[in-house]
Short mmCIF file of C-alpha atoms and ligand atoms in Angstrom, two decimals:
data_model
loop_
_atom_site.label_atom_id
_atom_site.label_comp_id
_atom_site.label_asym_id
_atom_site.label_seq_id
_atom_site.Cartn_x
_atom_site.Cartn_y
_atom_site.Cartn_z
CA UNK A 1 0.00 0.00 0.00
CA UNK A 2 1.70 3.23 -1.52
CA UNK A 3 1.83 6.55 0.43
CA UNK A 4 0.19 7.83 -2.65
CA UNK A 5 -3.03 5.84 -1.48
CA UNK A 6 -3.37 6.72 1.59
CA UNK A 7 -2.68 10.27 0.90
CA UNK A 8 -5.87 10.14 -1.58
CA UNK A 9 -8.03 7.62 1.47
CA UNK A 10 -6.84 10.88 3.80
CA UNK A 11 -7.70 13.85 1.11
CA UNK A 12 -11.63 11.62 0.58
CA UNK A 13 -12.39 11.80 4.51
CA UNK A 14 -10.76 15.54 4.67
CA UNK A 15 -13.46 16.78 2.26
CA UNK A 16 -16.52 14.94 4.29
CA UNK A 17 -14.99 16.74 7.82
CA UNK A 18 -14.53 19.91 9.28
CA UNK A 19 -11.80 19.53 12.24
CA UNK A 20 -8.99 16.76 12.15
CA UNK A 21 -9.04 13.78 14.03
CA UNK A 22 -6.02 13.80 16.90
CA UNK A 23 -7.29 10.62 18.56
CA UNK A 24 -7.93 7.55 16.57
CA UNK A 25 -10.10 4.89 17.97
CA UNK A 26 -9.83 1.16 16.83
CA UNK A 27 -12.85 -0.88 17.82
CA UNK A 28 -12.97 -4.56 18.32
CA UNK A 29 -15.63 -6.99 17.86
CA UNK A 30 -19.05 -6.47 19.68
CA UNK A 31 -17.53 -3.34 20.86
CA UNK A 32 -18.28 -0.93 17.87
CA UNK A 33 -21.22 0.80 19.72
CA UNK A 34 -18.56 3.09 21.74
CA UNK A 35 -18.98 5.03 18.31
CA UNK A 36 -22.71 5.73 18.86
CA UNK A 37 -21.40 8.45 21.28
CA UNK A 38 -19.67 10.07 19.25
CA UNK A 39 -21.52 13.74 18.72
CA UNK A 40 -21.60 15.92 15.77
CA UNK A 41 -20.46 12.32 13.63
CA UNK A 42 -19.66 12.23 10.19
CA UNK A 43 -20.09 8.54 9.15
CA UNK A 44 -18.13 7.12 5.99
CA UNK A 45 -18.36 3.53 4.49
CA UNK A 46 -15.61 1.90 4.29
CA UNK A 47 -16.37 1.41 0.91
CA UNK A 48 -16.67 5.17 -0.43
CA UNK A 49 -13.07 5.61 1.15
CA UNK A 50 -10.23 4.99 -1.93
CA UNK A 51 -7.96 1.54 -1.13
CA UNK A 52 -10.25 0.59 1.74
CA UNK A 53 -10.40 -2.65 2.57
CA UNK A 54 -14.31 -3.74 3.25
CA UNK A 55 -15.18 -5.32 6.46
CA UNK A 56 -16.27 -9.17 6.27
CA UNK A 57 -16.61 -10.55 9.86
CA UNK A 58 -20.01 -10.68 12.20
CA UNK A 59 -19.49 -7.61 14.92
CA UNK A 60 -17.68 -5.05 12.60
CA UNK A 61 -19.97 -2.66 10.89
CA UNK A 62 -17.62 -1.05 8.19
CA UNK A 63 -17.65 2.47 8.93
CA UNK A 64 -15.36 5.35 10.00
CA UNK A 65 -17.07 7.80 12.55
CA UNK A 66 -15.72 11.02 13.24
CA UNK A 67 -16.81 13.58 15.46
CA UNK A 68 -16.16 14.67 19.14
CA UNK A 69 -16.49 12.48 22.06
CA UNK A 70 -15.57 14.06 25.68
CA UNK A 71 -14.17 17.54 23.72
CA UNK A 72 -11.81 15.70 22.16
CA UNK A 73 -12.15 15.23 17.62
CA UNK A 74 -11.58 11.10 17.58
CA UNK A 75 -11.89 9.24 14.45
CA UNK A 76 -13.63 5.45 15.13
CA UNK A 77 -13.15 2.33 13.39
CA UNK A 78 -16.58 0.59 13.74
CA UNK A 79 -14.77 -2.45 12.80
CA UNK A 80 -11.17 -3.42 11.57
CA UNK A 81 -9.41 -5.59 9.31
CA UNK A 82 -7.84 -8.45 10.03
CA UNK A 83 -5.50 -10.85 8.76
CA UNK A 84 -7.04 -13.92 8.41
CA UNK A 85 -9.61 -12.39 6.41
CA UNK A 86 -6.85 -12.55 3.30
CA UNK A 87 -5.93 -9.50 3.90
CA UNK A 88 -2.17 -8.47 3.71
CA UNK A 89 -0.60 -6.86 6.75
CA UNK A 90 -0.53 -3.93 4.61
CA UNK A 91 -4.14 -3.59 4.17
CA UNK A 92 -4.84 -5.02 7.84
CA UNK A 93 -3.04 -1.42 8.80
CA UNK A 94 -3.63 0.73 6.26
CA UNK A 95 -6.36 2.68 8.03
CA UNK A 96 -3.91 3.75 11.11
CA UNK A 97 -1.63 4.73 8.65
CA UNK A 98 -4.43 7.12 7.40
CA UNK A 99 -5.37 7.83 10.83
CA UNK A 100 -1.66 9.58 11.83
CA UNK A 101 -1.99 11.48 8.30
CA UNK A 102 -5.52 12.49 9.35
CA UNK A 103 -3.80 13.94 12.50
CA UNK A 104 -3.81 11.35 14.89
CA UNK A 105 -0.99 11.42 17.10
CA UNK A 106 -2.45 9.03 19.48
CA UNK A 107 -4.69 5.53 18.88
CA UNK A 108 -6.38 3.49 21.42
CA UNK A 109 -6.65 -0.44 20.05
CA UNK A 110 -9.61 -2.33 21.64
CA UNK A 111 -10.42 -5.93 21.02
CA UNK A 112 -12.33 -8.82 22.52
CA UNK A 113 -9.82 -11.67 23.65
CA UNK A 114 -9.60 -14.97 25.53
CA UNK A 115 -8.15 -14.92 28.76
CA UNK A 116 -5.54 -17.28 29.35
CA UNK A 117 -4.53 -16.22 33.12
CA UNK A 118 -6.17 -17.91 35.38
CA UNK A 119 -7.11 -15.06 37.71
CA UNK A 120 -9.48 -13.07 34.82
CA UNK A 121 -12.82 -13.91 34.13
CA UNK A 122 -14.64 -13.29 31.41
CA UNK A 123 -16.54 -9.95 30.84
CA UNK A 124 -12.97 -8.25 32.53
CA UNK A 125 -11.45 -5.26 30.72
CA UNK A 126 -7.98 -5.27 30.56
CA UNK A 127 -5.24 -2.77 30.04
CA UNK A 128 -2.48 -4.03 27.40
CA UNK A 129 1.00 -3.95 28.85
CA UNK A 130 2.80 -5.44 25.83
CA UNK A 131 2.19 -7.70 23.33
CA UNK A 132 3.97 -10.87 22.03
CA UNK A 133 3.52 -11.58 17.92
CA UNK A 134 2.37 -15.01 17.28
CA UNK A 135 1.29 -14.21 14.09
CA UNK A 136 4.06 -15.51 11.72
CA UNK A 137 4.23 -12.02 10.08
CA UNK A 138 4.57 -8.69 10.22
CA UNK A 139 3.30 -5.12 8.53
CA UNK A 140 6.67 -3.66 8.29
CA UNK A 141 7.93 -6.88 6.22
CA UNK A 142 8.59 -5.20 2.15
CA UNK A 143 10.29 -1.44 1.57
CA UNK A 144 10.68 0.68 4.32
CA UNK A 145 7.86 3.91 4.22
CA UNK A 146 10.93 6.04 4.91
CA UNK A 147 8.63 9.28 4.98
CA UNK A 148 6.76 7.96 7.95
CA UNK A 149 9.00 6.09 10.13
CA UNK A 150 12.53 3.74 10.36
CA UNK A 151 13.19 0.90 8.94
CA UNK A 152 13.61 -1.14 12.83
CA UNK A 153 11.25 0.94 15.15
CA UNK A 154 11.97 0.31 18.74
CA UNK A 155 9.34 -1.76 20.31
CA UNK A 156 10.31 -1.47 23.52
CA UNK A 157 7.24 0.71 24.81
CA UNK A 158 4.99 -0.23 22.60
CA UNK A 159 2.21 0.90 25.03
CA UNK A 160 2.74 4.24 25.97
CA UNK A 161 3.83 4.32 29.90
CA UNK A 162 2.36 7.71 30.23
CA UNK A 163 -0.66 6.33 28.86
CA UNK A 164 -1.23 3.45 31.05
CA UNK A 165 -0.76 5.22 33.92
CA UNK A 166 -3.68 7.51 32.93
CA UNK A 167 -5.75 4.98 32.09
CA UNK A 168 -5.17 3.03 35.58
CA UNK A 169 -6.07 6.13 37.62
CA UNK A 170 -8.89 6.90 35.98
CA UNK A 171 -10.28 2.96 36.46
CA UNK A 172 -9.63 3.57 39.93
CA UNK A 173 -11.71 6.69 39.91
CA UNK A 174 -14.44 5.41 38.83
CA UNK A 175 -14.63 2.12 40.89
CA UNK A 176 -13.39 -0.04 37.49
CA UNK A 177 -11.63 -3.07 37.78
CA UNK A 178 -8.76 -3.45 35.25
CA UNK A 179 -6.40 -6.20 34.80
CA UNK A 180 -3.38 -5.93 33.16
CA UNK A 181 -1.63 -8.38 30.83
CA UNK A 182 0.37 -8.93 27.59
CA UNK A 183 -1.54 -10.17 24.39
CA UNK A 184 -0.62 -12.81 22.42
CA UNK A 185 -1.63 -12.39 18.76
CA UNK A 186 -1.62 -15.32 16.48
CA UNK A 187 -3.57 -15.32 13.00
CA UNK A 188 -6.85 -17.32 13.27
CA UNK A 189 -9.40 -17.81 12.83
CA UNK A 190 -9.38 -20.97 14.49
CA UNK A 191 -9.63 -20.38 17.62
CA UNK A 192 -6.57 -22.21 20.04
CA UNK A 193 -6.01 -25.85 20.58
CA UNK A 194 -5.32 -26.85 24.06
CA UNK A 195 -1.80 -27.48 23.77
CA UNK A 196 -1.30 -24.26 21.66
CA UNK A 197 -2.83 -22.29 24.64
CA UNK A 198 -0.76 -23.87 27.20
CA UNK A 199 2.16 -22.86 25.29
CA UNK A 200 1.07 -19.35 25.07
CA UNK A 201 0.64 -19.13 28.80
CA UNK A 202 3.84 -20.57 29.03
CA UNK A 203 5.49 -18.36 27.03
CA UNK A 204 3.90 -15.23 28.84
CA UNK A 205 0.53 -14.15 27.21
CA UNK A 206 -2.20 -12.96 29.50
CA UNK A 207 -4.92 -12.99 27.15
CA UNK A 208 -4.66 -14.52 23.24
CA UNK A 209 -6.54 -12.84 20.06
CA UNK A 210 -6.04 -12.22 16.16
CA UNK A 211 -5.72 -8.71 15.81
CA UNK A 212 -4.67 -5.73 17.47
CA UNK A 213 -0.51 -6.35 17.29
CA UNK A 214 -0.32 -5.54 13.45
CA UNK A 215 -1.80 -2.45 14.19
CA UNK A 216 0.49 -1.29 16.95
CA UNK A 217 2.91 -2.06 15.42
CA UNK A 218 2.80 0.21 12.72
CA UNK A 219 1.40 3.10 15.19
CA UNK A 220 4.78 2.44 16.52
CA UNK A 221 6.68 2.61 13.18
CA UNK A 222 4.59 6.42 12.96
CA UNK A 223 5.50 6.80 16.54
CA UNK A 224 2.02 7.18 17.42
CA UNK A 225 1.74 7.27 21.30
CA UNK A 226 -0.92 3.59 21.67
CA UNK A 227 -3.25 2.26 24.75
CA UNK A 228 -4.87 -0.92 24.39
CA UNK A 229 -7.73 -1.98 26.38
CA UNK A 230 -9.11 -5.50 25.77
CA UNK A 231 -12.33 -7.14 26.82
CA UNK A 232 -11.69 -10.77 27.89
CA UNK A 233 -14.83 -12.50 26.45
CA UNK A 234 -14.09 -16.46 27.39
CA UNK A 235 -11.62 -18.49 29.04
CA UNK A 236 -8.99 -19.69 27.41
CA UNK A 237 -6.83 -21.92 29.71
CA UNK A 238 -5.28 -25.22 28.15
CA UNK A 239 -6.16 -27.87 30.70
CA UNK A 240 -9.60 -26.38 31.08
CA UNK A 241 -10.56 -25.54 28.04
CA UNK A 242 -14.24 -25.41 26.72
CA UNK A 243 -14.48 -24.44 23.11
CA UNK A 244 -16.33 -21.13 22.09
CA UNK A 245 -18.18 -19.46 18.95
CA UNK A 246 -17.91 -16.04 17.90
CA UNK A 247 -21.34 -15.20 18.56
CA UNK A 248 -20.40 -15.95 22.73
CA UNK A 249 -17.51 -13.70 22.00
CA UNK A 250 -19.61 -10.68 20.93
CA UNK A 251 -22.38 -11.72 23.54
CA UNK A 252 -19.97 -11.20 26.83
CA UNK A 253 -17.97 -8.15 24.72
CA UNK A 254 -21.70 -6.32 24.17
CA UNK A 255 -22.41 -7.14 27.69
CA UNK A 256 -19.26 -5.11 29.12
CA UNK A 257 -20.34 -2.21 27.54
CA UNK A 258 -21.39 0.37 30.00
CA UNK A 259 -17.79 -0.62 31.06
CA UNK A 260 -16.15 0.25 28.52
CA UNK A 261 -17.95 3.15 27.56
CA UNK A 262 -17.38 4.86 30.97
CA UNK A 263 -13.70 3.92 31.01
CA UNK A 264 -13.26 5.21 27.15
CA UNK A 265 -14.95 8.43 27.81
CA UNK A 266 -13.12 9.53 31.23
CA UNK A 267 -9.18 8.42 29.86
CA UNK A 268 -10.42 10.44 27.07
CA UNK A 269 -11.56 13.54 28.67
CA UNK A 270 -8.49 14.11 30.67
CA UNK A 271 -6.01 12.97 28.39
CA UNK A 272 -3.91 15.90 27.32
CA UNK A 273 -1.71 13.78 24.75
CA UNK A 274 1.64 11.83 24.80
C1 R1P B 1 -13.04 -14.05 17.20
O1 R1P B 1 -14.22 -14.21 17.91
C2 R1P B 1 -12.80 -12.64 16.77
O2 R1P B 1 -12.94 -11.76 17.91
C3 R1P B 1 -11.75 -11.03 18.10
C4 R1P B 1 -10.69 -11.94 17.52
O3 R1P B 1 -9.48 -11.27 17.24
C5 R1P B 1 -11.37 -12.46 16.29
O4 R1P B 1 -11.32 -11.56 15.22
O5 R1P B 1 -11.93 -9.83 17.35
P1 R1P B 1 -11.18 -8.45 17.58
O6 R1P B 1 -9.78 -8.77 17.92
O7 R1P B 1 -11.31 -7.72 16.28
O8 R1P B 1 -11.90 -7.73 18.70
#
């Protein structure tokens, strides 16, 4: 994907807008609603937007929303890409590429995951630490985008400490429980054997999904400053393992919502960047 397409994806939303975007939002499945409070929105397709990729899973509506939410211009994805859709990296990330050339100096990821330490339970928001990338491949892979970042970006903060702090106090403000953890990303869309997540535990993943790294990762390469919050929807421990279906995923991730709203809107309305 060409700088030269996302520069005409950025100049398409520029003329349906009025202020830029400085947050971006990314939201996972069963957790798109968060853009319903978005005021003053201006909603785009993802297929009126030049080199978009279209959405194609249950739980992601397809549509950019940008407006204000808690005085702050955000631009939503109701619904991302992901890899095992047969989607390249490069597509998979193309839209935070647009976000940071929208404005967007800061993203927040959100995704619904399976938790894979034993002390969450399901319907528990957690706050991403770090992440570990299971998923055989990487959005950077192919000629460096010299123009918007280095060809070996530093991973070693991925998730801005700044951030997480924030976003920590304000949970404990308002009385909301937040784990912390690292996610493990692998590609699906199976979901994970029971050896495979015993091996993920072992190997120090908190929670295991099939998105959300990719995306960080080149937020990272744009030095984007990132939170990720994730909404553990199911168990996923090895030795106890219970199988699941997408539909329970976005069941217990709609279920969180007031949640996740109220923890959304407060890190946003005191967030004062970086
Ligand atoms: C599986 O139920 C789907 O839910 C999660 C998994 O990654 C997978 O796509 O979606 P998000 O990560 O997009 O929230």
């Amino acid at each position: 994907m060409s700088v030269t397409y996302m520069k005409e994806a950025v100049s398409f939303i520029q003329s349906k807008i009025e202020k830029e975007p400085t947050i971006g939002l990314i939201l996972g499945s069963g957790l798109g609603d968060l853009a319903e409070e978005i005021s003053s929105p201006v909603a785009i397709s993802y297929n009126d937007i030049p080199h978009f990729p279209t959405s194609t899973v249950e739980g992601h509506k397809g549509q950019l929303v940008i407006g204000e939410l808690e005085g702050k211009q955000v631009v939503a994805m109701q619904g991302r890409f992901h890899f095992y859709e047969g989607y390249s990296m490069q597509e998979v990330t193309f839209p935070v590429r647009v976000m940071k050339l929208l404005g967007c100096e800061s993203i927040i990821v959100t995704n619904a995951c399976g938790g894979m330490n034993e002390k969450f339970k399901p319907g528990d928001l957690m706050l991403i630490e770090d992440h570990i990338n299971f998923t055989g491949a990487n959005p950077l892979i192919g000629s460096n985008l010299d123009e918007l970042g280095p060809r070996f970006p530093d991973m070693s903060h991925a998730y801005t400490p700044k951030w997480r702090d924030h976003a920590l106090r304000v949970a404990e403000q308002n009385g909301i429980e937040l784990q912390q953890g690292v996610y493990a990303a692998v590609s699906g869309p199976t979901y994970m054997s029971a050896a495979e997540l015993i091996m993920l535990r072992k190997l120090g993943g908190d929670v295991v999904g099939m998105s959300t790294v990719p995306e960080v990762i080149v937020a990272r390469h744009m030095d984007m400053f990132v939170l990720g919050i994730s909404c553990i929807t199911d168990m996923a421990i090895g030795e106890t393992i219970e199988g699941i279906t997408h539909e329970e995923v976005m069941e217990v991730a709609a279920k969180t919502k007031p949640r996740f709203i109220t923890l959304i809107r407060n890190i946003l309305k005191e967030y004062d960047g970086g």
